[in-house]
Every structure is written in C-alpha cells, then in structure tokens.
JSON list of C-alpha atoms in Angstrom, two decimals:
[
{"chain": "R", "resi": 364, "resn": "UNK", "atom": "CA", "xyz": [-67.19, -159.16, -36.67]},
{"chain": "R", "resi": 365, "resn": "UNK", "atom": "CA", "xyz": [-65.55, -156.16, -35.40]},
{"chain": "R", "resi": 366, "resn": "UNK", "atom": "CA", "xyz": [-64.20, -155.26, -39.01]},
{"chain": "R", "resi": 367, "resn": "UNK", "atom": "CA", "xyz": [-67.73, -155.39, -40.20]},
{"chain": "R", "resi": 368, "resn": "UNK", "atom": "CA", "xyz": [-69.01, -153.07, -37.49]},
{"chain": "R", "resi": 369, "resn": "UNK", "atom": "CA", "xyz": [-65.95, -150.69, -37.98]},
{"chain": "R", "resi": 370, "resn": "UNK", "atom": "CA", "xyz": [-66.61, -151.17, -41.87]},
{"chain": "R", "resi": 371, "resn": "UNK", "atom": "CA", "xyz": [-70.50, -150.69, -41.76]},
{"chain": "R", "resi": 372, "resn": "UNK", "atom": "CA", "xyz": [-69.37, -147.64, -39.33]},
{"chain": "R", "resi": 373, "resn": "UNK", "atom": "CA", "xyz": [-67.16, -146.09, -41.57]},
{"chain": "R", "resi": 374, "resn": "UNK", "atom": "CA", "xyz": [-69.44, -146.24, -44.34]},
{"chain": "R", "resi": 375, "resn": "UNK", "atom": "CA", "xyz": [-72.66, -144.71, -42.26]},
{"chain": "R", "resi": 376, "resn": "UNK", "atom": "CA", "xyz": [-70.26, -141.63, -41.93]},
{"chain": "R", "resi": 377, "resn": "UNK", "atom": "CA", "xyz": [-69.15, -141.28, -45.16]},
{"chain": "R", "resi": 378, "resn": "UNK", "atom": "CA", "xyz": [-72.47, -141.65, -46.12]},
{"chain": "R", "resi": 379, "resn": "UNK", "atom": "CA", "xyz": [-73.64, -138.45, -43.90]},
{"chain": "R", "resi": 380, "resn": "UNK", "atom": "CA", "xyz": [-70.53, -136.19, -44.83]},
{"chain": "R", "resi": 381, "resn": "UNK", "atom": "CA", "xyz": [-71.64, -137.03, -48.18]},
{"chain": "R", "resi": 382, "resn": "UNK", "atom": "CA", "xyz": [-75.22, -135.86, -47.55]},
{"chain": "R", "resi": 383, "resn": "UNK", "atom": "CA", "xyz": [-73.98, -132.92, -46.16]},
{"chain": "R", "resi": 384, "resn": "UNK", "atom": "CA", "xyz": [-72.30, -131.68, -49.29]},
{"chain": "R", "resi": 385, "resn": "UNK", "atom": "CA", "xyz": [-75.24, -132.10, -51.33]},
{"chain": "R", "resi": 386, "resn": "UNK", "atom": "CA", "xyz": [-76.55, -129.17, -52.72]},
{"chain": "R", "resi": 387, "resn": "UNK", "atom": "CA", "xyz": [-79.79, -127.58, -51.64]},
{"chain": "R", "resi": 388, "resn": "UNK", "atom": "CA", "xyz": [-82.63, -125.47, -53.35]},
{"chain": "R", "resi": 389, "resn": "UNK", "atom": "CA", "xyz": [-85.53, -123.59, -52.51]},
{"chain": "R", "resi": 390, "resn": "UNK", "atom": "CA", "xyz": [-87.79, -121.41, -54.15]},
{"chain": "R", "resi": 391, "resn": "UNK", "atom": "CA", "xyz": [-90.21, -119.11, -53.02]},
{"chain": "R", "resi": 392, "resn": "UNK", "atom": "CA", "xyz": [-92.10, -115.85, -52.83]},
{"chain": "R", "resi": 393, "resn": "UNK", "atom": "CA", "xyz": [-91.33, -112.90, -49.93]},
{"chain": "R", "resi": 394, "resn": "UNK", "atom": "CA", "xyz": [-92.70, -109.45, -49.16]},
{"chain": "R", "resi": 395, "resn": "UNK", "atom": "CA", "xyz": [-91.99, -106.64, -46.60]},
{"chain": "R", "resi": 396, "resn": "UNK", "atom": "CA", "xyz": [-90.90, -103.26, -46.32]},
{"chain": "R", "resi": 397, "resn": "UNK", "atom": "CA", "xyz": [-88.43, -100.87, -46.18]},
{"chain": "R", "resi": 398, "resn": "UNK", "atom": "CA", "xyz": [-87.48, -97.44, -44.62]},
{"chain": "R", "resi": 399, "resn": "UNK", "atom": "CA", "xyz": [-85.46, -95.42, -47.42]},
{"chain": "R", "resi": 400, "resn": "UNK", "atom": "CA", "xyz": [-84.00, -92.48, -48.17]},
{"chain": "R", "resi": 401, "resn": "UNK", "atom": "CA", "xyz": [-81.92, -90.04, -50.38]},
{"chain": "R", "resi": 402, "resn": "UNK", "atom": "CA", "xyz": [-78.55, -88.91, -49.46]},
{"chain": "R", "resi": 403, "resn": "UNK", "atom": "CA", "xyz": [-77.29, -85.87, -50.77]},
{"chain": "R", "resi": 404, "resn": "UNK", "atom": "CA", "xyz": [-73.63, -85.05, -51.38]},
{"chain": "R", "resi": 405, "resn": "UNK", "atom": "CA", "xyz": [-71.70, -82.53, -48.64]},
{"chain": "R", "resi": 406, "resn": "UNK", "atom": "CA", "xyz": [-75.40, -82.24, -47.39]},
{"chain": "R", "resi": 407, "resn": "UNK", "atom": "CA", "xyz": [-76.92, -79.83, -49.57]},
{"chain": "R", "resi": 408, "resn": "UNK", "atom": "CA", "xyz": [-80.45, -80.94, -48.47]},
{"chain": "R", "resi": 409, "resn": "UNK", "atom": "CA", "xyz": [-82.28, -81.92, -45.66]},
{"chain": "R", "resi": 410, "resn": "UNK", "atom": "CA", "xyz": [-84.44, -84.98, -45.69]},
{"chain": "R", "resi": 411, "resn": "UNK", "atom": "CA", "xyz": [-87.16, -87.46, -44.26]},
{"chain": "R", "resi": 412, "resn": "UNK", "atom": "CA", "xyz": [-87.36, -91.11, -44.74]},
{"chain": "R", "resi": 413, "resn": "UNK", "atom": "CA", "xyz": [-89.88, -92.91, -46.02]},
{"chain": "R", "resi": 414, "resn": "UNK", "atom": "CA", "xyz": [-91.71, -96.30, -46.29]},
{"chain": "R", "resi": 415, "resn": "UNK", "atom": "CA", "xyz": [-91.89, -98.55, -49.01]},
{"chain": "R", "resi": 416, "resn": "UNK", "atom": "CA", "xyz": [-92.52, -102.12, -50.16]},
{"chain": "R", "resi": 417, "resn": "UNK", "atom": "CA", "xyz": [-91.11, -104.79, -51.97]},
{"chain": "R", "resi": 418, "resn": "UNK", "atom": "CA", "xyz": [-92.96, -108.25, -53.12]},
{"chain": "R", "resi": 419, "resn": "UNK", "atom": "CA", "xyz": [-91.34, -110.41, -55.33]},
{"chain": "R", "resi": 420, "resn": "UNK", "atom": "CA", "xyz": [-89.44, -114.04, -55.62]},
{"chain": "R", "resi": 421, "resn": "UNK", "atom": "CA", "xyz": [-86.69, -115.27, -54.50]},
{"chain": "R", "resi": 422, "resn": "UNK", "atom": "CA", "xyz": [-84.36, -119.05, -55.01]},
{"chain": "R", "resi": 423, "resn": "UNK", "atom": "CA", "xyz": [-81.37, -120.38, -52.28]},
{"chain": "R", "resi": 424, "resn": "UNK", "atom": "CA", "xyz": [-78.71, -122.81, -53.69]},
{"chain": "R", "resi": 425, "resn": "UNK", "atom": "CA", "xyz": [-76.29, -123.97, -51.02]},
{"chain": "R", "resi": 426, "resn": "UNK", "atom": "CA", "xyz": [-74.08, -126.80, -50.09]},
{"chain": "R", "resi": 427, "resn": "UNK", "atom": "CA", "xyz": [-71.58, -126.88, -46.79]},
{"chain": "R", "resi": 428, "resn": "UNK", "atom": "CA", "xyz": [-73.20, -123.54, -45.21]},
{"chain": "R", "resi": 429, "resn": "UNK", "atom": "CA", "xyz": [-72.64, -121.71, -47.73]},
{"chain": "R", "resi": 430, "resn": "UNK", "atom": "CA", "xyz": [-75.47, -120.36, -50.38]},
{"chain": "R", "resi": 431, "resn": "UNK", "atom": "CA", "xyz": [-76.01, -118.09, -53.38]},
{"chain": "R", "resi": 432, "resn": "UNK", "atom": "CA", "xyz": [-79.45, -116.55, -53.07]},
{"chain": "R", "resi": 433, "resn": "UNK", "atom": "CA", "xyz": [-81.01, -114.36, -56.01]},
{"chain": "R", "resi": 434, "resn": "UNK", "atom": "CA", "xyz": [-84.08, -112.56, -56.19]},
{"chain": "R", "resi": 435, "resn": "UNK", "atom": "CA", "xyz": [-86.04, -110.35, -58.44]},
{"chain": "R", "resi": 436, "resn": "UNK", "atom": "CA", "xyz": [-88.66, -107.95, -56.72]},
{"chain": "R", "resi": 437, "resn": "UNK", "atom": "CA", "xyz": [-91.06, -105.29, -57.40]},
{"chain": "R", "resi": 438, "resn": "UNK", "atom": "CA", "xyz": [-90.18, -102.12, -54.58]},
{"chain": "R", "resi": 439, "resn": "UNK", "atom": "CA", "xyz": [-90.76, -98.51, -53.94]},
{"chain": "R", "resi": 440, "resn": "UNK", "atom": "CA", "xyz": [-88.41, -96.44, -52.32]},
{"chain": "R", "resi": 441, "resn": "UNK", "atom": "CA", "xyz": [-87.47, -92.38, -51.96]},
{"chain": "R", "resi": 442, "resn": "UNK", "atom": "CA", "xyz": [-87.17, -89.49, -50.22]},
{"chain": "R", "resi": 443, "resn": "UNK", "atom": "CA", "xyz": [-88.93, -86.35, -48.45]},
{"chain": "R", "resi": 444, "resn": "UNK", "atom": "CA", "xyz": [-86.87, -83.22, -48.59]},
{"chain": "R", "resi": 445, "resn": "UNK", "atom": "CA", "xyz": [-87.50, -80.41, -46.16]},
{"chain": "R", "resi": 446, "resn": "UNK", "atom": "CA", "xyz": [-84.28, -77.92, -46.95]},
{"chain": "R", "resi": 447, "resn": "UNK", "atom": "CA", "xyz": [-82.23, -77.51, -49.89]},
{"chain": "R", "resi": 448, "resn": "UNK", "atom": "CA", "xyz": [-79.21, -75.27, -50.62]},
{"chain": "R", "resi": 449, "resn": "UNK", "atom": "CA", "xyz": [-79.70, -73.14, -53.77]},
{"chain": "R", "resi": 450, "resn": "UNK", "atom": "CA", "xyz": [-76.98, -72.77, -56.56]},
{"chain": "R", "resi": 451, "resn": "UNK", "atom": "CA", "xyz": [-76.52, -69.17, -54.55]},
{"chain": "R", "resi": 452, "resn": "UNK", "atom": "CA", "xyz": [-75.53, -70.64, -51.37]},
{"chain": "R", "resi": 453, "resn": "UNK", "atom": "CA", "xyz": [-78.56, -70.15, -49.51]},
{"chain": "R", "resi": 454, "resn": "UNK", "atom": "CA", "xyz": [-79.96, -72.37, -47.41]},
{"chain": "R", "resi": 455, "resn": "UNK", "atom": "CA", "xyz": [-84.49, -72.39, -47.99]},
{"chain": "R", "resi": 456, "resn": "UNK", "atom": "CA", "xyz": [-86.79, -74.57, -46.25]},
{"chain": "R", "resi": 457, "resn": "UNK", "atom": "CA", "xyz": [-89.04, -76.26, -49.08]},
{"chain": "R", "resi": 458, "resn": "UNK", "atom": "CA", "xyz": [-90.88, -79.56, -49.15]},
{"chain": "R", "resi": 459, "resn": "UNK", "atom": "CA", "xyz": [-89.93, -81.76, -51.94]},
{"chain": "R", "resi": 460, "resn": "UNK", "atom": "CA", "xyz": [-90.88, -85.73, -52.77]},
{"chain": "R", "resi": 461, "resn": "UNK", "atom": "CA", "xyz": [-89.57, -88.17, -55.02]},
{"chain": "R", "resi": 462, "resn": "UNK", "atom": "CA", "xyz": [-91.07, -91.86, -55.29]},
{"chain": "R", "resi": 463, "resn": "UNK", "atom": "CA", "xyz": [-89.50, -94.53, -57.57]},
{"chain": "R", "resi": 464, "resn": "UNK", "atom": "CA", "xyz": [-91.17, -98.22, -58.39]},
{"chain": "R", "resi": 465, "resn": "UNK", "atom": "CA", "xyz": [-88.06, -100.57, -58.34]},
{"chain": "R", "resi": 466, "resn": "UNK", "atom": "CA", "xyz": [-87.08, -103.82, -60.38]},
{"chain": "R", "resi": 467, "resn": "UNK", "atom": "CA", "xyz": [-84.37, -104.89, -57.80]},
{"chain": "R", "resi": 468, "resn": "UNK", "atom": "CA", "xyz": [-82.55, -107.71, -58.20]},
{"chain": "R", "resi": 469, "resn": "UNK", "atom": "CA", "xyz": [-79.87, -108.56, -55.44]},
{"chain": "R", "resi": 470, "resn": "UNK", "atom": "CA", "xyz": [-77.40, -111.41, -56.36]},
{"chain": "R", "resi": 471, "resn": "UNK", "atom": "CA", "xyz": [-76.20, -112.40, -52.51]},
{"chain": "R", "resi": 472, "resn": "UNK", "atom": "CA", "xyz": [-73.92, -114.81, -51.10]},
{"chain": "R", "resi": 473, "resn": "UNK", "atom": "CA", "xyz": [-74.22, -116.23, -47.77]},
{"chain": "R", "resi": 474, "resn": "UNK", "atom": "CA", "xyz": [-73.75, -118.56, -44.81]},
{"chain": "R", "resi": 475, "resn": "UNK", "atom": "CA", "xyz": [-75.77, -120.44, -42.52]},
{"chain": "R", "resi": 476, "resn": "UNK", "atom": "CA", "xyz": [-75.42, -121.99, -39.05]},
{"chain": "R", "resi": 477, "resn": "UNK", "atom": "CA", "xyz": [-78.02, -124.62, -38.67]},
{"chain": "R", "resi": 478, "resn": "UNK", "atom": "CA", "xyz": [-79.71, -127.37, -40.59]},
{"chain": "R", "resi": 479, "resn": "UNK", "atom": "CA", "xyz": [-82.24, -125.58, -42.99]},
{"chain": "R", "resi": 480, "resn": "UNK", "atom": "CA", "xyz": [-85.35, -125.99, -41.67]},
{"chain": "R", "resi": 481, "resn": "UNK", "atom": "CA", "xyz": [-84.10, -123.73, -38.11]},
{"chain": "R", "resi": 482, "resn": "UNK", "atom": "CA", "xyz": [-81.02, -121.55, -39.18]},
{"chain": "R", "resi": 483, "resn": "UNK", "atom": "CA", "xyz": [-79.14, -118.20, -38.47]},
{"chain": "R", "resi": 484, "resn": "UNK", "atom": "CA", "xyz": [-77.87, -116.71, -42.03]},
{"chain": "R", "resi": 485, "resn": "UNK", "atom": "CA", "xyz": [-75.63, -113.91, -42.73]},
{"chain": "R", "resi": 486, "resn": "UNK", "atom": "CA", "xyz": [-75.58, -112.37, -46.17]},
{"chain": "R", "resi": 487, "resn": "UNK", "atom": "CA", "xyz": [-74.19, -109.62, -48.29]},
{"chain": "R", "resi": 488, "resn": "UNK", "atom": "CA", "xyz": [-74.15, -108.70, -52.27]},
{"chain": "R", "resi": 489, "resn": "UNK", "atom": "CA", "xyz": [-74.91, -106.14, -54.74]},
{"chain": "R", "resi": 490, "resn": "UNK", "atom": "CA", "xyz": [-77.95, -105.21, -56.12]},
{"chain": "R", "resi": 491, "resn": "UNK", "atom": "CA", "xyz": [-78.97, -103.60, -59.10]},
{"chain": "R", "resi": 492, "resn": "UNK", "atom": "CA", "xyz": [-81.99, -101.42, -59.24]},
{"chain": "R", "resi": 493, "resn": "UNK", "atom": "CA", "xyz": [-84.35, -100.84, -62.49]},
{"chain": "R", "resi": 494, "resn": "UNK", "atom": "CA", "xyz": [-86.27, -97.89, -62.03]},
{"chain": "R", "resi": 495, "resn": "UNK", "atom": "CA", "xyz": [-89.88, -98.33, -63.99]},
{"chain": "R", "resi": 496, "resn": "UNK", "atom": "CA", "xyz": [-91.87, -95.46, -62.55]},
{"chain": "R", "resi": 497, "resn": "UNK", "atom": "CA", "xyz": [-91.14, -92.19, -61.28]},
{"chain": "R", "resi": 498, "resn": "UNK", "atom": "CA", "xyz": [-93.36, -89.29, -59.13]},
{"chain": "R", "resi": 499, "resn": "UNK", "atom": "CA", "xyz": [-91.66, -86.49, -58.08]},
{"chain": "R", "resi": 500, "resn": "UNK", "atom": "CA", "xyz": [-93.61, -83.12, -56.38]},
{"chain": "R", "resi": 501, "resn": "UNK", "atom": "CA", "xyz": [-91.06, -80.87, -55.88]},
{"chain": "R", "resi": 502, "resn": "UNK", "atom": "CA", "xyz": [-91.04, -77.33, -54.02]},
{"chain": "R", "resi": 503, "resn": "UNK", "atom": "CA", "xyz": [-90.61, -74.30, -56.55]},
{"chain": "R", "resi": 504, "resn": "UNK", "atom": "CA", "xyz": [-87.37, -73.85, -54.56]},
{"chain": "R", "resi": 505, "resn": "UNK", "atom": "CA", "xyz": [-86.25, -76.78, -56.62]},
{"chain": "R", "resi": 506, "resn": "UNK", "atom": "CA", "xyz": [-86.47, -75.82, -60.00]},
{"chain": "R", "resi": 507, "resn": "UNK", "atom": "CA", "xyz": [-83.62, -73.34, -60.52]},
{"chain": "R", "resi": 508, "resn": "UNK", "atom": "CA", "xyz": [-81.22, -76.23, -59.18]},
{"chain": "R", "resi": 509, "resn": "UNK", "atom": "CA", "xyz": [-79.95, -77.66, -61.94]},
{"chain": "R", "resi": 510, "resn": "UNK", "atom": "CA", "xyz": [-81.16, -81.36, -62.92]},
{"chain": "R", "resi": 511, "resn": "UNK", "atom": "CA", "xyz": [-81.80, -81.75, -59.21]},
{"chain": "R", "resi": 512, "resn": "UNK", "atom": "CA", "xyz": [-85.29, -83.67, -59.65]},
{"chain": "R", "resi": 513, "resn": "UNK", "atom": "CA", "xyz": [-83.89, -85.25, -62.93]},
{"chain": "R", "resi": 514, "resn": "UNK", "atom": "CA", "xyz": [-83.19, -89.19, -62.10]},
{"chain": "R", "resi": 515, "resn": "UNK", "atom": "CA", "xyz": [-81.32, -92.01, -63.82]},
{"chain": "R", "resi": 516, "resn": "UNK", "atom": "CA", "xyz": [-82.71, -94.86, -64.81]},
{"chain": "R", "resi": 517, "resn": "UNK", "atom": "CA", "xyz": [-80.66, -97.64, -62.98]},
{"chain": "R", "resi": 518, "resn": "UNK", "atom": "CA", "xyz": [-78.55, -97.91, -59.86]},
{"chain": "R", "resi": 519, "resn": "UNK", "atom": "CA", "xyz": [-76.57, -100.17, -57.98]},
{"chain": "R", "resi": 520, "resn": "UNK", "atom": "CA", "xyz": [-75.98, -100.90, -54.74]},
{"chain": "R", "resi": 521, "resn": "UNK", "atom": "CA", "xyz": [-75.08, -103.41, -51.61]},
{"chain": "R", "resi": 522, "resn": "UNK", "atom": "CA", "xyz": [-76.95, -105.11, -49.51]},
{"chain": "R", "resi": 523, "resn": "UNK", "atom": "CA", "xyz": [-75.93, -106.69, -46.52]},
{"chain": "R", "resi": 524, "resn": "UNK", "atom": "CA", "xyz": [-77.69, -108.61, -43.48]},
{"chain": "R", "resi": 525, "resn": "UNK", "atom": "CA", "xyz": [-79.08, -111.39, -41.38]},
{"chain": "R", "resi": 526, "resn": "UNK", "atom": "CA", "xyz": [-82.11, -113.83, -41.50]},
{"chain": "R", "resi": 527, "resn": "UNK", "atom": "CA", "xyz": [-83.13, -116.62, -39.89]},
{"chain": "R", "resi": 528, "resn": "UNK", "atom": "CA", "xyz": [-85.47, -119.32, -41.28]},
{"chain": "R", "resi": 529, "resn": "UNK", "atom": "CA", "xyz": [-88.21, -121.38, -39.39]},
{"chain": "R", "resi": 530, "resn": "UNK", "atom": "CA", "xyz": [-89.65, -124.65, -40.97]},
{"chain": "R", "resi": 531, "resn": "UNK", "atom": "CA", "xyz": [-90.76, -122.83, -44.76]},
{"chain": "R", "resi": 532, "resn": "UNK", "atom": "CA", "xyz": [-90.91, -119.32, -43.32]},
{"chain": "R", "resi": 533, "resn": "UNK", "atom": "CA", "xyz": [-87.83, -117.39, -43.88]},
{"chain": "R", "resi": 534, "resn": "UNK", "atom": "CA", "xyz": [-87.01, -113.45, -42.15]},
{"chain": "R", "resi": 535, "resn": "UNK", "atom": "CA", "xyz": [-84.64, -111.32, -43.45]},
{"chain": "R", "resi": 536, "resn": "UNK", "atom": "CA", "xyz": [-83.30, -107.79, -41.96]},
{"chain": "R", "resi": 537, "resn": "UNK", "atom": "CA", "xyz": [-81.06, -105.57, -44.37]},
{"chain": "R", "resi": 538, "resn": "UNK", "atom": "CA", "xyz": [-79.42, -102.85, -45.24]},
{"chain": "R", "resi": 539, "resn": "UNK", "atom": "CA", "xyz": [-79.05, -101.53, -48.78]},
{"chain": "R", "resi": 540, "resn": "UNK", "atom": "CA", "xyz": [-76.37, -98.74, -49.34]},
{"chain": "R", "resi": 541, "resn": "UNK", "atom": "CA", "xyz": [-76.23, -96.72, -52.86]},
{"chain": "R", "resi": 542, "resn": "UNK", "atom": "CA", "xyz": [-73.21, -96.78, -54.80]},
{"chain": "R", "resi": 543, "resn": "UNK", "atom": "CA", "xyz": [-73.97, -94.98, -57.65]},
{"chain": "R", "resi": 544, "resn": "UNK", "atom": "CA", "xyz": [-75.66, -91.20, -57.96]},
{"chain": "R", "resi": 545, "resn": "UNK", "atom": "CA", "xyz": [-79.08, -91.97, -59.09]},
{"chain": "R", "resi": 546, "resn": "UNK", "atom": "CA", "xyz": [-79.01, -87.92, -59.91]},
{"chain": "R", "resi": 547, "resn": "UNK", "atom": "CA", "xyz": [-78.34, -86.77, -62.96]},
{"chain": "R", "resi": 548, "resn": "UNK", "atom": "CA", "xyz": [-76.64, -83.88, -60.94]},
{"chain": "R", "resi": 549, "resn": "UNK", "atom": "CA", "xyz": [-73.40, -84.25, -60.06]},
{"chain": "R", "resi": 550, "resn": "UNK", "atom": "CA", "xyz": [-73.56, -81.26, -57.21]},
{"chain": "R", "resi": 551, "resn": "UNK", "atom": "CA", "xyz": [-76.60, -82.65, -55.81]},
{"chain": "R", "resi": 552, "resn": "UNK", "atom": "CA", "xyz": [-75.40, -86.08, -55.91]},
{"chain": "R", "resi": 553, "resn": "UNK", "atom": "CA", "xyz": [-77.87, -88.70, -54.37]},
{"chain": "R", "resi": 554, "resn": "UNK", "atom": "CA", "xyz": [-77.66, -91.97, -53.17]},
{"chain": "R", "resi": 555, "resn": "UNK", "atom": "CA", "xyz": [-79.81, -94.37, -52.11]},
{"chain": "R", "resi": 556, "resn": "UNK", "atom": "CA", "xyz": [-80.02, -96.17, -48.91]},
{"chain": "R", "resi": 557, "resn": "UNK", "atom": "CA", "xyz": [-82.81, -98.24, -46.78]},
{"chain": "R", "resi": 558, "resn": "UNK", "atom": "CA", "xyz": [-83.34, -100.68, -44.46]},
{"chain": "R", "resi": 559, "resn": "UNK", "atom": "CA", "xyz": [-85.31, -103.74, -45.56]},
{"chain": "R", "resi": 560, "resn": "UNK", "atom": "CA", "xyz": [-87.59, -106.19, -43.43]},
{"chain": "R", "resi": 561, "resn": "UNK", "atom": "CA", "xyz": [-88.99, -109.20, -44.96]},
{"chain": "R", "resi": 562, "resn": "UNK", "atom": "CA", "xyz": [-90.85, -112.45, -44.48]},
{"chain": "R", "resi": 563, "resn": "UNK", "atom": "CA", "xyz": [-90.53, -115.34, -47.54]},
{"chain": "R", "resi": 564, "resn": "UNK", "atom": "CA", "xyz": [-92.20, -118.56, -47.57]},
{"chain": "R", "resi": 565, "resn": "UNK", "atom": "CA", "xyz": [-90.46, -121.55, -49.26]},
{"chain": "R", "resi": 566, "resn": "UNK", "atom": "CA", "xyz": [-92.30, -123.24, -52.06]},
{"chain": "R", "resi": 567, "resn": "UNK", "atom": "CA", "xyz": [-90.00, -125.55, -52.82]}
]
C-alpha cells in the first residue's frame, strides 16, 4: 500500500513539473502612450518632449518563466525644439517640430514571477522602427543647417521594462532608447528615446 501511495505520489509530481514546462501563448491587442523625444549629439539643440500613441498587437510564448513576446504597432513619436546651434556657432532660440507615424516592432525576451493570470514581468529587446509618415514645421533658423530636418527612414532601438498582468489585462511601463541617428546629419545627430505606458488585453 505504501508503494502505491509513494508511486501514485511520485507520479502526481511529475505530472505538475511536467505542466509547468509546457509552453504558453497568448495573443492580443494593447494601446497606450508614450512621452518621446529627440536627442541631439554634444547638445546642439534644445528640446521639449512630446506625447504620442501606439495601438497595435501583440503574442507571449513562454515556458519555465521565461517568454519571447513580439509585437507589431502603429505609434507616433518626436520632438519640439526650442534652441539650435547654427553651423556658425551661434546659439538662436527658434521653435521647430518634427512628428513621425511609426511601424514598431519590438522582439523582447522576458521573465515572469507568478502564475499567468497575476504576474510581475521584466523585459528587454530591440526594436526596429518603420517610419511611414513624416510632418516636420521647422523655424527658418533651421534651414541653413545642413540636412538637419532631413530623416531616415528606419531606426532601431532597445526597449527595456516591467509589466504586470491581471486575469486578461496586461500593463506594461518602458523605456525605448535610440541606437541609431535617425538624422541624415551626422553633426546634428538624433536619437530617439521615450517612455512607453500601455494596457493589452489577452484574446487568447
């Protein structure tokens, strides 16, 4: 009798360590916002933040606390300048504002603590950014500085943070820093960086 119980025993927890190395999936769909701006190299300029959005999609595929989470959203994102250095030297106070629409898609890799219905996540991975629209209004400061409002067409970057998920609802804080001049000047190098807030909902 007691090899049965010790047998039935051993088999209930090989049966839940099994379980727990299952993979997991969900899909979904997530919005929220952001607070980005433009950095500019040995700061030649001077510059506001600004708020954007982001809506898109998202999917989680995990086993053992760890995941690999990709997503693909639609985002805007840019900068408010207020001072800019000419090629002279000389420092001028001029407004300036550049907008992009963003095809972002961050490839992130993660780990929970928790069951996933009621977790704590950390995350980090790069992102690559598809630029699809563009509105600049630039100061007339601006225009005898060289390819200064003159932007390339993709960037990359890094995003790292923390979420947490409740039941289907899932909240994510980040922060995105540029790695690559989305200028096409080299003096006036810019990069892109933002803080992101969102709230997904799990589908599947």
């Amino acid at each position: 009798m007691k090899k049965i119980i010790l047998a039935a025993f051993l088999l209930f927890i090989s049966g839940m360590t099994a379980m727990a190395q299952l993979p997991s999936f969900a899909f979904g769909i997530k919005g929220g916002v952001n607070y980005s701006s433009l950095k500019t190299k040995n700061d030649l300029t001077d510059e506001n933040s600004i708020m954007g959005y982001q809506a898109g999609i998202f999917s989680r595929i995990g086993a053992a606390g760890i995941y690999f989470q990709p997503e693909l959203y639609l985002g805007s994102k840019g900068n408010e300048f207020i001072r800019i250095e000419d090629n002279g030297g000389t420092d001028i106070t001029a407004k300036g504002k550049v907008k992009f629409t963003t095809l972002d898609l961050p490839l992130l890799l993660g780990t929970k603590i928790g069951p996933n219905k009621l977790n704590l996540r950390f995350m980090a991975g790069p992102v690559v950014s598809f630029i699809i629209d563009e509105n600049t209004t630039f100061a007339t400061a601006y225009q005898g500085v060289s390819d200064f409002g003159n932007y390339k067409k993709q960037t990359l970057g890094l995003q790292a943070g923390t979420g947490v998920d409740l039941g289907n609802l899932t909240l994510d804080l980040r922060y995105e820093a540029g790695l690559s001049n989305v200028s096409q000047s080299e003096k006036y190098s810019q990069k892109q960086n933002l803080f992101h807030l969102s709230l997904g909902i799990k589908l599947l």
